[in-house]
XYZ file of C-alpha atoms in Angstrom:
307
model
C -7.215 7.291 14.194
C -9.270 9.831 16.132
C -8.053 13.333 16.825
C -8.230 13.980 20.569
C -7.936 17.312 22.337
C -6.822 16.858 25.948
C -8.165 19.801 27.956
C -6.356 20.470 31.216
C -5.321 23.201 33.619
C -8.412 25.276 34.212
C -9.315 27.878 36.799
C -9.830 25.857 39.961
C -7.560 25.292 42.944
C -6.836 21.861 41.441
C -5.159 23.354 38.365
C -1.714 21.913 39.145
C -3.080 18.369 39.472
C -5.106 18.760 36.276
C -1.950 19.687 34.363
C -0.259 16.509 35.614
C -3.312 14.385 34.738
C -3.594 15.946 31.295
C 0.070 15.529 30.450
C -0.045 11.864 31.401
C -3.202 11.288 29.368
C -1.745 13.046 26.309
C 1.454 10.985 26.368
C -0.489 7.747 26.768
C -2.830 8.561 23.883
C 0.086 9.507 21.630
C 1.784 6.208 22.459
C -1.430 4.395 21.520
C -1.485 6.095 18.121
C -4.066 8.857 18.539
C -3.616 12.268 16.957
C -3.325 14.334 20.130
C -3.348 18.053 20.839
C -3.361 19.614 24.303
C -5.126 22.727 25.506
C -4.483 24.595 28.748
C -7.827 26.123 29.669
C -7.825 29.681 31.007
C -10.536 32.283 31.507
C -10.398 33.073 27.765
C -13.370 30.950 26.755
C -13.514 32.574 23.310
C -10.042 31.226 22.586
C -11.157 27.773 23.757
C -14.172 27.786 21.447
C -12.131 29.198 18.549
C -9.537 26.461 19.032
C -12.226 23.786 18.971
C -13.563 25.192 15.699
C -10.067 25.356 14.208
C -8.782 21.973 15.367
C -12.054 20.066 14.959
C -11.228 17.255 17.402
C -13.244 14.051 17.211
C -13.173 13.782 21.011
C -12.246 16.010 23.948
C -10.559 14.220 26.820
C -11.639 16.202 29.867
C -8.666 16.176 32.236
C -9.930 19.194 34.171
C -10.565 18.974 37.906
C -12.658 21.150 40.170
C -14.869 24.127 39.394
C -15.640 25.071 35.779
C -14.177 21.824 34.455
C -15.791 19.150 36.570
C -19.059 20.885 37.421
C -20.898 20.831 34.082
C -19.684 24.168 32.674
C -17.253 22.852 30.051
C -19.559 19.910 29.404
C -22.303 22.368 28.464
C -20.042 24.146 25.971
C -19.114 20.843 24.346
C -22.768 19.769 24.224
C -23.663 22.970 22.370
C -20.864 22.359 19.893
C -21.749 18.690 19.443
C -18.285 17.422 20.405
C -18.119 14.100 22.291
C -16.146 14.173 25.540
C -14.981 11.764 28.202
C -16.531 11.337 31.645
C -19.939 12.501 32.809
C -22.338 14.989 31.265
C -23.743 18.271 32.533
C -26.216 16.989 35.116
C -24.075 14.291 36.726
C -21.094 16.633 36.783
C -22.930 19.563 38.334
C -24.624 17.429 40.975
C -21.505 15.416 41.752
C -19.496 18.594 42.322
C -22.052 19.821 44.862
C -21.520 17.664 47.931
C -24.753 18.617 49.690
C -26.900 18.004 46.597
C -25.145 14.673 46.099
C -25.854 13.755 49.734
C -29.568 14.461 49.297
C -29.870 12.287 46.203
C -27.695 9.524 47.630
C -29.732 9.457 50.845
C -32.956 9.173 48.846
C -31.418 6.202 47.034
C -31.034 4.420 50.363
C -27.281 4.878 50.794
C -26.091 5.871 54.268
C -24.508 9.311 54.623
C -23.100 11.080 57.671
C -25.256 13.511 59.603
C -24.535 16.929 58.169
C -25.678 20.260 56.764
C -24.462 23.489 55.162
C -23.325 26.014 57.765
C -21.874 29.504 57.816
C -18.885 30.653 59.808
C -21.365 32.585 61.971
C -23.200 29.329 62.739
C -19.968 27.794 63.986
C -18.975 30.885 65.945
C -22.371 30.962 67.663
C -22.176 27.248 68.544
C -24.795 26.146 66.043
C -22.596 23.253 65.075
C -22.591 19.486 65.459
C -21.147 17.721 68.491
C -17.392 17.243 68.130
C -15.691 15.680 66.332
C -16.963 16.912 62.991
C -15.576 17.671 59.547
C -15.765 20.952 57.650
C -15.262 20.889 53.907
C -15.959 23.195 50.962
C -19.195 22.193 49.257
C -17.747 22.440 45.744
C -14.034 21.591 45.840
C -12.149 18.346 45.325
C -8.808 16.772 46.278
C -9.645 17.284 49.985
C -8.724 20.956 49.642
C -9.906 23.132 52.527
C -10.953 20.207 54.733
C -10.705 20.638 58.518
C -11.364 18.037 61.204
C -12.649 19.703 64.359
C -11.921 17.475 67.353
C -11.448 20.047 70.101
C -12.367 23.604 71.014
C -8.825 24.605 70.076
C -9.340 23.183 66.554
C -12.517 25.208 66.263
C -10.874 28.418 67.390
C -7.982 27.919 64.975
C -10.448 27.422 62.128
C -12.394 30.557 63.052
C -9.225 32.679 63.163
C -8.625 32.248 59.434
C -12.118 31.561 58.054
C -13.747 34.174 55.826
C -16.884 35.560 57.585
C -19.090 34.950 54.535
C -17.790 31.439 53.912
C -20.233 28.530 53.889
C -19.121 24.942 54.364
C -20.514 21.431 54.513
C -20.384 20.212 58.115
C -20.515 16.447 58.645
C -20.244 14.251 61.696
C -16.784 12.663 61.800
C -16.929 8.953 60.982
C -14.119 6.953 62.608
C -12.638 3.904 60.967
C -11.180 3.086 57.562
C -10.928 5.098 54.340
C -12.304 3.244 51.299
C -12.777 4.187 47.670
C -14.568 2.279 44.914
C -13.879 2.646 41.206
C -16.602 2.335 38.576
C -15.768 1.887 34.896
C -18.310 1.396 32.115
C -21.182 0.856 34.542
C -19.294 -1.875 36.419
C -17.804 -1.808 39.905
C -14.103 -2.608 39.417
C -12.656 -2.805 42.916
C -12.339 -1.374 46.417
C -9.145 0.246 47.670
C -8.329 1.042 51.286
C -6.209 4.171 51.765
C -3.914 4.219 54.787
C -2.087 7.556 55.202
C 1.281 7.432 56.925
C 0.038 10.259 59.150
C -3.073 12.379 59.468
C -5.927 11.844 57.039
C -6.094 11.514 53.252
C -5.587 15.209 52.511
C -4.155 16.928 49.424
C -0.528 16.239 50.388
C -1.169 12.585 51.186
C -2.984 12.153 47.869
C -0.239 13.602 45.707
C 2.975 12.817 47.578
C 4.658 9.526 46.691
C 4.827 7.194 49.680
C 2.549 9.345 51.861
C -0.306 6.823 51.759
C -0.542 3.071 51.287
C -3.129 1.779 48.806
C -4.376 -1.711 49.655
C -5.913 -3.218 46.487
C -8.181 -5.041 46.793
C -9.119 -3.812 50.251
C -8.898 -6.552 52.875
C -12.500 -6.587 54.050
C -15.119 -9.178 54.966
C -16.795 -10.305 51.744
C -20.183 -8.860 52.692
C -18.656 -5.434 53.407
C -16.598 -5.507 50.190
C -19.661 -6.467 48.147
C -21.751 -3.774 49.822
C -19.168 -1.090 49.011
C -19.121 -2.213 45.360
C -22.926 -2.230 45.170
C -23.361 1.167 46.852
C -20.781 2.816 44.592
C -22.437 1.400 41.481
C -25.826 2.590 42.754
C -24.406 6.091 43.295
C -22.888 6.084 39.793
C -26.205 5.070 38.279
C -28.535 7.270 40.306
C -26.475 10.333 39.361
C -26.328 9.064 35.747
C -22.537 9.214 35.554
C -20.682 8.205 32.425
C -17.294 6.583 31.807
C -15.604 6.310 35.169
C -16.341 7.573 38.670
C -14.910 7.026 42.130
C -16.992 6.977 45.305
C -15.419 7.512 48.711
C -16.635 5.879 51.915
C -15.742 5.546 55.576
C -16.070 2.155 57.196
C -16.783 2.548 60.893
C -15.631 -0.720 62.408
C -14.630 0.928 65.690
C -17.884 2.129 67.277
C -19.486 -1.323 67.125
C -16.908 -3.757 65.707
C -19.493 -6.530 65.409
C -21.697 -4.242 63.268
C -19.438 -2.298 60.856
C -21.144 0.719 59.237
C -20.373 1.852 55.676
C -20.956 5.584 55.137
C -20.849 7.386 51.768
C -18.773 10.578 51.688
C -18.735 11.853 48.098
C -18.423 10.957 44.427
C -15.786 12.087 41.961
C -17.183 12.176 38.420
C -13.847 13.125 36.852
C -11.186 11.304 38.888
C -7.504 12.188 38.723
C -5.250 10.489 36.199
C -1.839 11.108 37.760
C 0.648 8.341 38.495
C -0.584 8.340 42.123
C -4.303 8.451 41.285
C -6.559 5.664 42.480
C -8.569 4.938 39.324
C -5.649 3.887 37.084
C -4.165 1.833 39.913
C -7.383 0.004 40.789
C -8.186 -0.676 37.126
C -4.680 -2.072 36.573
C -4.686 -4.319 39.652
C -8.293 -5.531 39.451
C -8.787 -5.707 35.672
C -5.294 -5.855 34.209
C -5.799 -2.713 32.115
C -2.767 -0.495 31.633
C -2.900 3.290 31.887
C -2.849 3.443 28.080
C -5.677 0.903 27.865
C -7.755 2.938 30.291
C -7.431 6.322 28.587
C -8.035 4.771 25.171
C -11.166 3.092 26.490
C -12.471 6.396 27.829
C -11.835 8.051 24.468
C -13.577 5.315 22.510
C -16.652 5.534 24.729
C -16.848 9.324 24.807
C -20.299 10.787 24.235
C -22.099 14.080 24.023
C -25.159 15.299 25.872
C -25.574 12.603 28.510
């Protein structure tokens, strides 16, 4: 049986979620019979490389989230060492982590995105912003960390009070309607989930607090809309050359013109969470009958290097 190193933790603001994902993955792989070791990544990259040389894993399961783990950095190290790893390679990871670069490529592929651009805090302060409502989000963070919805002048002023003067953000027009996510596994669209938060929007707390959001699987949508979401997510996965699994998030605007619902791409996650509340394991279980253990084993068996 293969020796698998589960790498988790990391240096990003998503460290706590990565540790939960990694622990779950490690336990599932052990239960399946793999020889499993875990590694909590820190800034000591020499120790990481030394450990890889000492342990000689057959596969690295990348359970890192956010910067330095999901953006191509660790993938590059593993490529140089010739060690297969789960999820996407350097290029797909680095592009997918950069929301504005992803938007440009996705738009060129013919997928609808919201009007938006990179702005500075000075741009916002000097009224060089989009008409309200709009969304501000970090260009290279996940888990909805740092997201602000600006609906009123008061929202804007509150944001400006705490924003770092040199901070740059992705500004997008707010898309009303429904929150959808589509899971891709092994170059196949698996299913669409609708996320319905109990209050607010699907922020960090709603993602990782039990009972804070309802997951409707499969999403109750008209067949043409459901099929379009599946097709657009698979196109995004392919055009970015993702590997293993990915999750693409959309908004379905069925409020502005109910007779003409509009599906709008938001972002792609090339290394989705693997916690008990994460969408990918849940969608795969409901739509394909694969258990959590089945899923992580499948990702290990299809791990590659250099893609």
